[in-house]
Short mmCIF file of C-alpha atoms and ligand atoms in Angstrom, two decimals:
data_model
loop_
_atom_site.label_atom_id
_atom_site.label_comp_id
_atom_site.label_asym_id
_atom_site.label_seq_id
_atom_site.Cartn_x
_atom_site.Cartn_y
_atom_site.Cartn_z
CA MET A 13 1.73 -171.09 37.96
CA ARG A 14 1.55 -167.84 36.05
CA VAL A 15 5.12 -166.83 35.31
CA ALA A 16 6.46 -163.59 33.82
CA LEU A 17 9.78 -163.17 32.04
CA LEU A 18 11.70 -160.04 31.13
CA THR A 19 15.05 -159.13 29.59
CA GLY A 20 16.94 -156.08 30.91
CA GLY A 21 20.17 -154.27 30.06
CA GLY A 22 22.18 -154.68 26.88
CA ASP A 23 20.89 -157.48 24.68
CA CYS A 24 22.87 -160.65 24.24
CA PRO A 25 22.81 -163.60 21.82
CA GLY A 26 21.13 -166.48 23.63
CA LEU A 27 18.41 -164.52 25.45
CA ASN A 28 15.74 -166.05 23.24
CA ALA A 29 17.14 -169.51 23.92
CA VAL A 30 16.59 -168.97 27.67
CA ILE A 31 13.03 -167.77 27.09
CA TYR A 32 12.30 -170.70 24.76
CA ALA A 33 13.49 -173.35 27.19
CA ALA A 34 11.83 -171.88 30.29
CA VAL A 35 8.49 -171.54 28.50
CA ARG A 36 8.58 -174.99 26.89
CA LYS A 37 9.47 -176.78 30.08
CA GLY A 38 7.07 -174.70 32.15
CA ILE A 39 4.14 -175.45 29.86
CA ASN A 40 4.95 -179.07 28.99
CA THR A 41 6.06 -180.24 32.44
CA TYR A 42 4.15 -178.05 34.88
CA GLY A 43 1.21 -176.65 32.91
CA ASP A 44 2.42 -173.08 33.59
CA GLU A 45 1.20 -169.99 31.79
CA PHE A 46 3.66 -167.31 30.69
CA ILE A 47 3.73 -163.67 29.80
CA GLY A 48 6.76 -161.63 28.75
CA PHE A 49 7.05 -158.02 29.87
CA LEU A 50 8.39 -155.76 27.11
CA ASP A 51 11.47 -153.53 27.38
CA GLY A 52 12.75 -154.90 30.68
CA TRP A 53 11.60 -153.33 33.95
CA LYS A 54 10.12 -150.46 31.93
CA GLY A 55 7.42 -152.79 30.58
CA VAL A 56 6.57 -153.97 34.09
CA ILE A 57 6.14 -150.40 35.33
CA GLU A 58 4.02 -149.59 32.27
CA ASN A 59 2.14 -152.92 32.29
CA ARG A 60 3.08 -153.84 28.73
CA PHE A 61 3.50 -157.52 27.91
CA ILE A 62 2.86 -160.28 25.39
CA PRO A 63 1.58 -163.80 26.02
CA LEU A 64 4.32 -166.41 25.71
CA THR A 65 2.69 -169.53 24.33
CA LEU A 66 4.38 -172.53 22.72
CA GLU A 67 3.54 -170.99 19.35
CA ALA A 68 4.98 -167.59 20.34
CA VAL A 69 8.34 -169.09 21.26
CA ASP A 70 8.54 -171.58 18.41
CA GLY A 71 11.99 -171.40 16.83
CA ILE A 72 13.17 -168.36 18.80
CA GLN A 73 16.07 -170.26 20.39
CA LEU A 74 17.93 -169.87 17.10
CA LYS A 75 17.54 -166.11 16.94
CA GLY A 76 19.67 -163.22 18.16
CA GLY A 77 18.45 -160.26 20.23
CA THR A 78 15.44 -160.66 22.48
CA ILE A 79 11.83 -161.02 21.39
CA LEU A 80 10.92 -159.12 24.59
CA HIS A 81 13.15 -156.13 23.79
CA SER A 82 15.17 -154.47 26.50
CA SER A 83 15.96 -151.26 28.38
CA ARG A 84 18.14 -150.05 31.18
CA THR A 85 15.45 -149.11 33.72
CA ASN A 86 16.27 -148.76 37.39
CA VAL A 87 13.10 -149.45 39.37
CA LYS A 88 14.90 -148.43 42.58
CA LYS A 89 15.21 -144.90 41.26
CA ILE A 90 11.60 -144.53 40.16
CA PRO A 91 9.41 -142.96 42.90
CA GLY A 92 6.81 -145.57 43.83
CA GLY A 93 8.53 -148.07 41.49
CA ILE A 94 8.34 -151.02 43.83
CA GLU A 95 4.64 -150.39 44.55
CA LYS A 96 3.95 -150.12 40.82
CA VAL A 97 5.71 -153.44 40.14
CA GLN A 98 3.74 -155.10 42.96
CA GLU A 99 0.48 -153.67 41.59
CA VAL A 100 1.15 -154.80 37.99
CA LEU A 101 2.20 -158.29 39.04
CA LYS A 102 -0.91 -158.60 41.20
CA ALA A 103 -3.21 -157.29 38.46
CA ASN A 104 -1.79 -159.92 36.07
CA LYS A 105 -1.95 -162.67 38.72
CA ILE A 106 1.78 -163.35 38.37
CA ASP A 107 3.10 -165.97 40.78
CA ALA A 108 6.76 -165.65 39.83
CA LEU A 109 9.09 -163.50 37.80
CA ILE A 110 12.21 -164.61 35.89
CA ALA A 111 14.53 -161.68 35.13
CA LEU A 112 17.24 -162.16 32.52
CA GLY A 113 19.94 -159.57 32.93
CA GLY A 114 23.35 -158.46 34.09
CA ASP A 115 24.34 -157.02 37.43
CA ASP A 116 22.22 -153.85 37.06
CA THR A 117 19.04 -155.75 36.16
CA GLN A 118 19.76 -158.28 38.91
CA SER A 119 20.23 -155.54 41.50
CA VAL A 120 16.57 -154.75 40.82
CA THR A 121 15.59 -158.45 40.97
CA LEU A 122 17.29 -158.68 44.36
CA PHE A 123 15.63 -155.50 45.60
CA LEU A 124 12.21 -156.82 44.54
CA SER A 125 12.77 -160.25 46.05
CA GLU A 126 13.74 -158.56 49.31
CA ASN A 127 10.43 -156.72 49.09
CA GLY A 128 8.21 -159.76 48.87
CA ILE A 129 8.21 -160.43 45.13
CA ASN A 130 8.80 -163.99 43.97
CA ALA A 131 11.69 -163.44 41.60
CA VAL A 132 14.69 -165.38 40.30
CA GLY A 133 17.46 -164.34 37.94
CA VAL A 134 19.35 -165.60 34.91
CA PRO A 135 22.75 -163.96 34.34
CA LYS A 136 23.29 -162.26 31.01
CA THR A 137 26.18 -160.37 29.50
CA ILE A 138 28.50 -160.77 26.55
CA ASP A 139 31.19 -159.36 28.85
CA ASN A 140 31.26 -162.68 30.79
CA ASP A 141 32.02 -160.87 34.05
CA ILE A 142 29.22 -161.95 36.40
CA ASN A 143 30.53 -163.25 39.68
CA GLY A 144 29.94 -166.90 40.55
CA THR A 145 29.33 -168.26 37.08
CA ASP A 146 31.95 -169.79 34.82
CA ALA A 147 30.33 -168.49 31.64
CA THR A 148 27.45 -166.35 30.52
CA PHE A 149 25.67 -167.08 27.25
CA GLY A 150 26.48 -164.55 24.52
CA TYR A 151 30.16 -164.46 25.39
CA ASP A 152 31.04 -167.29 23.01
CA THR A 153 29.19 -165.54 20.18
CA ALA A 154 30.88 -162.20 20.91
CA VAL A 155 34.30 -163.87 20.93
CA ALA A 156 33.57 -165.63 17.61
CA ILE A 157 32.53 -162.32 16.03
CA ALA A 158 35.51 -160.42 17.43
CA THR A 159 37.96 -163.14 16.38
CA GLU A 160 36.57 -163.17 12.86
CA ALA A 161 36.99 -159.40 12.79
CA VAL A 162 40.64 -159.71 13.86
CA ASP A 163 41.17 -162.25 11.06
CA ARG A 164 39.63 -159.89 8.53
CA ILE A 165 41.52 -156.86 9.75
CA ARG A 166 44.77 -158.80 9.54
CA THR A 167 44.71 -158.95 5.73
CA THR A 168 44.09 -155.24 5.24
CA ALA A 169 46.68 -154.32 7.91
CA ASP A 170 49.15 -156.54 6.03
CA SER A 171 48.32 -155.05 2.61
CA HIS A 172 48.87 -151.51 3.88
CA ASN A 173 51.80 -152.15 6.23
CA ARG A 174 49.80 -150.70 9.11
CA VAL A 175 49.13 -151.20 12.74
CA ILE A 176 45.40 -151.56 13.40
CA VAL A 177 43.91 -151.26 16.87
CA ILE A 178 40.69 -153.20 17.38
CA GLU A 179 38.46 -152.06 20.26
CA VAL A 180 36.17 -154.69 21.73
CA MET A 181 33.54 -154.59 24.50
CA GLY A 182 34.31 -155.27 28.15
CA ARG A 183 33.63 -152.53 30.68
CA ASP A 184 35.17 -153.96 33.82
CA ALA A 185 36.79 -157.14 32.61
CA GLY A 186 38.79 -158.07 29.53
CA TRP A 187 37.28 -161.47 28.75
CA ILE A 188 36.43 -160.67 25.12
CA ALA A 189 39.77 -158.91 24.50
CA TYR A 190 41.65 -161.81 26.07
CA ALA A 191 39.90 -164.48 24.00
CA ALA A 192 39.75 -162.62 20.69
CA GLY A 193 43.30 -161.33 21.11
CA VAL A 194 44.72 -164.78 21.75
CA ALA A 195 42.48 -166.66 19.29
CA GLY A 196 43.03 -163.99 16.62
CA GLY A 197 46.80 -163.95 17.13
CA ALA A 198 47.02 -160.24 18.02
CA ASP A 199 50.49 -158.84 18.65
CA VAL A 200 49.26 -156.89 21.66
CA THR A 201 46.23 -157.65 23.86
CA LEU A 202 45.17 -155.02 26.38
CA VAL A 203 42.67 -155.68 29.18
CA PRO A 204 41.14 -153.35 31.82
CA GLU A 205 42.65 -155.40 34.65
CA LEU A 206 46.16 -154.26 33.67
CA HIS A 207 47.74 -150.84 33.29
CA ILE A 208 48.70 -149.94 29.70
CA ASP A 209 52.47 -149.51 29.40
CA MET A 210 53.01 -147.60 26.13
CA ASP A 211 56.73 -148.35 26.08
CA ARG A 212 55.95 -152.05 26.15
CA VAL A 213 53.21 -151.75 23.49
CA ALA A 214 55.68 -149.93 21.20
CA ALA A 215 58.44 -152.44 21.94
CA LEU A 216 56.17 -155.39 21.09
CA LEU A 217 55.16 -153.85 17.78
CA LYS A 218 58.72 -152.80 16.92
CA SER A 219 60.14 -156.20 17.70
CA ASN A 220 57.76 -157.72 15.16
CA TYR A 221 58.73 -155.13 12.55
CA ASP A 222 62.41 -155.80 13.30
CA ARG A 223 61.82 -159.47 12.56
CA GLY A 224 60.38 -158.55 9.15
CA LYS A 225 56.66 -158.45 9.95
CA ASN A 226 55.20 -155.45 8.14
CA TYR A 227 52.02 -154.90 10.16
CA GLY A 228 50.67 -155.12 13.68
CA LEU A 229 47.36 -155.95 15.38
CA VAL A 230 46.36 -154.63 18.79
CA VAL A 231 43.18 -155.72 20.60
CA VAL A 232 42.01 -153.43 23.40
CA ALA A 233 38.98 -153.65 25.71
CA GLU A 234 36.77 -150.57 25.87
CA GLY A 235 37.19 -150.43 29.65
CA CYS A 236 40.99 -150.06 29.59
CA HIS A 237 42.36 -146.97 31.28
CA LEU A 238 44.56 -144.57 29.35
CA PRO A 239 48.23 -144.76 30.36
CA GLU A 240 47.85 -141.41 32.09
CA GLY A 241 44.66 -142.64 33.78
CA GLY A 242 40.94 -142.37 33.04
CA GLN A 243 38.62 -144.25 30.71
CA VAL A 244 37.49 -142.94 27.32
CA MET A 245 33.78 -142.07 27.21
CA GLY A 246 31.61 -142.08 24.11
CA SER A 247 29.41 -139.41 25.67
CA ALA A 248 29.07 -137.53 28.94
CA GLU A 249 25.66 -139.08 29.63
CA VAL A 250 25.22 -141.83 32.20
CA ASP A 251 22.44 -144.42 32.25
CA SER A 252 19.96 -144.91 35.10
CA PHE A 253 22.47 -147.15 36.87
CA GLY A 254 25.14 -144.44 36.70
CA HIS A 255 27.27 -146.00 33.95
CA ALA A 256 28.90 -143.85 31.31
CA ARG A 257 29.07 -145.09 27.70
CA LEU A 258 32.62 -146.26 27.06
CA SER A 259 34.01 -145.84 23.56
CA GLY A 260 37.17 -144.46 21.95
CA ILE A 261 40.13 -146.06 23.73
CA GLY A 262 41.08 -147.74 20.42
CA GLU A 263 41.26 -144.44 18.57
CA ALA A 264 43.20 -142.77 21.38
CA LEU A 265 45.64 -145.65 21.48
CA ALA A 266 46.11 -145.66 17.68
CA ASP A 267 47.11 -142.02 17.89
CA MET A 268 49.61 -142.73 20.66
CA ILE A 269 51.07 -145.73 18.81
CA GLN A 270 51.57 -143.78 15.58
CA LYS A 271 53.29 -140.95 17.45
CA LYS A 272 55.49 -143.28 19.45
CA THR A 273 56.49 -145.77 16.75
CA GLY A 274 56.10 -143.85 13.50
CA PHE A 275 54.04 -146.78 12.10
CA GLU A 276 50.93 -145.75 10.22
CA THR A 277 48.11 -146.74 12.56
CA ARG A 278 44.33 -147.04 12.25
CA SER A 279 41.63 -148.11 14.66
CA VAL A 280 38.29 -149.87 14.43
CA ASN A 281 35.66 -150.15 17.13
CA LEU A 282 33.67 -153.40 16.80
CA GLY A 283 30.93 -152.03 19.07
CA HIS A 284 27.49 -153.59 18.85
CA THR A 285 28.38 -156.01 16.04
CA GLN A 286 29.62 -158.15 18.96
CA ARG A 287 26.12 -158.33 20.43
CA GLY A 288 24.23 -158.78 17.15
CA GLY A 289 23.24 -161.76 15.05
CA VAL A 290 22.49 -165.37 15.82
CA PRO A 291 24.00 -167.11 18.85
CA THR A 292 26.63 -169.80 18.35
CA ALA A 293 25.62 -173.42 18.96
CA TYR A 294 27.34 -173.21 22.36
CA ASP A 295 25.30 -170.16 23.38
CA ARG A 296 22.03 -171.69 22.14
CA LEU A 297 22.74 -174.73 24.27
CA LEU A 298 23.94 -172.79 27.31
CA GLY A 299 20.98 -170.39 27.08
CA GLN A 300 18.51 -173.28 26.96
CA ARG A 301 20.17 -174.98 29.92
CA TYR A 302 19.88 -171.72 31.90
CA GLY A 303 16.21 -171.47 30.91
CA LEU A 304 15.48 -175.03 32.04
CA HIS A 305 17.12 -174.36 35.39
CA ALA A 306 15.28 -171.07 35.83
CA ILE A 307 11.86 -172.71 35.66
CA GLU A 308 13.03 -175.35 38.14
CA MET A 309 14.12 -172.54 40.48
CA VAL A 310 10.62 -171.06 40.22
CA HIS A 311 8.96 -174.36 41.11
CA ASP A 312 11.43 -174.85 43.96
CA LYS A 313 10.62 -171.29 45.16
CA LYS A 314 14.27 -170.24 45.13
CA TRP A 315 13.45 -166.53 45.32
CA GLY A 316 16.40 -164.15 45.26
CA ARG A 317 18.63 -166.72 43.59
CA ILE A 318 20.25 -166.78 40.17
CA ALA A 319 21.21 -169.65 37.85
CA VAL A 320 24.95 -170.13 37.34
CA LEU A 321 27.29 -172.44 35.44
CA ARG A 322 29.79 -174.23 37.66
CA GLY A 323 32.13 -176.40 35.65
CA THR A 324 29.72 -178.31 33.43
CA ASP A 325 26.70 -178.07 35.78
CA ILE A 326 23.99 -175.45 36.03
CA THR A 327 23.16 -174.65 39.63
CA ASP A 328 22.21 -171.47 41.53
CA ILE A 329 23.59 -168.99 44.04
CA THR A 330 22.15 -165.90 45.73
CA ILE A 331 21.77 -162.85 43.53
CA LYS A 332 23.55 -160.95 46.28
CA GLU A 333 26.69 -163.02 45.72
CA ALA A 334 26.43 -162.73 41.93
CA ILE A 335 26.30 -158.93 41.97
CA SER A 336 28.75 -158.40 44.84
CA THR A 337 31.69 -157.99 42.48
CA ASN A 338 32.73 -158.48 38.86
CA ARG A 339 34.49 -161.63 37.73
CA ARG A 340 37.74 -160.43 36.24
CA LEU A 341 40.75 -161.94 34.52
CA ASP A 342 43.50 -163.10 36.86
CA GLN A 343 47.16 -164.02 36.59
CA ARG A 344 46.43 -167.31 34.80
CA PHE A 345 44.96 -165.42 31.87
CA PHE A 346 47.60 -162.67 31.94
CA ASN A 347 50.19 -165.45 31.64
CA VAL A 348 48.51 -166.82 28.51
CA ILE A 349 48.67 -163.38 26.91
CA ARG A 350 52.28 -162.78 28.00
CA ASP A 351 53.53 -166.23 27.01
CA LEU A 352 52.27 -165.76 23.46
CA GLU A 353 53.59 -162.24 22.94
CA ALA A 354 56.89 -161.46 21.22
CA LYS A 355 59.97 -161.46 23.42
CA VAL A 356 60.94 -157.87 24.29
O1 F6P B 9 26.23 -155.56 27.86
C1 F6P B 9 27.43 -155.01 28.27
C2 F6P B 9 27.92 -154.06 27.26
O2 F6P B 9 27.96 -154.75 26.06
C3 F6P B 9 29.24 -153.40 27.59
O3 F6P B 9 30.35 -154.10 27.19
C4 F6P B 9 29.10 -152.09 26.87
O4 F6P B 9 29.90 -151.10 27.50
C5 F6P B 9 27.67 -151.78 26.99
O5 F6P B 9 27.00 -153.01 27.10
C6 F6P B 9 27.10 -150.99 25.85
O6 F6P B 9 25.78 -150.70 26.11
P1 F6P B 9 24.78 -149.91 25.20
O7 F6P B 9 24.17 -150.90 24.28
O8 F6P B 9 23.78 -149.34 26.14
O9 F6P B 9 25.57 -148.88 24.45
#
């Protein structure tokens, strides 16, 4: 078969591991040929691609980012987009398409598969919030980076007797905040699933100070709503899927904490450092397992389906189910946060 791959949306450590495994198994087991469209759906529309040979993918499973580059391109919004995709795939004699991406990218994969294109998906996001899968690759790396940052920030917060608010990624779900907050021993962990109660935040920090601790660490997810309501946007612009760029809740919160407690407070936004660099061993392994399953899905003609991790097994579900909702933290995780906080 002639198979095309693409990576869409925000990049994610482990994307190259998926590409590596799908290409190796496809060539070695099935005698497939591969191309990789560049810049996500944009490269399909513009017919830009590179050949993916065994040599081209050699060693890429160790690397961060995506060798195919990425973009947030919504084919559904481009006039004649679907026809253009069909034309390009036909011109390149593509039998099947593997799209690596989050819910936005997969909404396009679903749309195309409903319009006669042989396409399957692989879920991707450091936010770990795709429905139906227990973990997405990239999440483990993001948590490791964020936790290391909390460790580092701890010493400077201590030296200066400050509170420091650390903003991490997570638009709709607080998976990174939850894990880095708990693993990093933050005094306060704030996730988008729960309302921010400023009285409680202040009480938690004060109770630590009362017990002789001279500094405080707060981890907050970018998607958290302000106590008075509304998310904090980095800019007024929205992407082609209608999402605004979230950024700044950490700074806003630091201001509120300083005013409410009198403690000198700073903030730091970890931003894209969480998506950069090499994947952890776990993400390299998980990415490769996803890639191996993806090429099996192609040969089994499982169009419109997406690979998922269930427990310790990789299997697949419909893309429709995967994008129907976001997987969010629930009471079990809130309890972990609460049970480790100071008593107030
Ligand atoms: O990939 C998801 C995500 O990392 C979100 O947590 C974040 O809001 C967004 O991507 C940032 O995207 P961009 O790279 O386009 O600024």
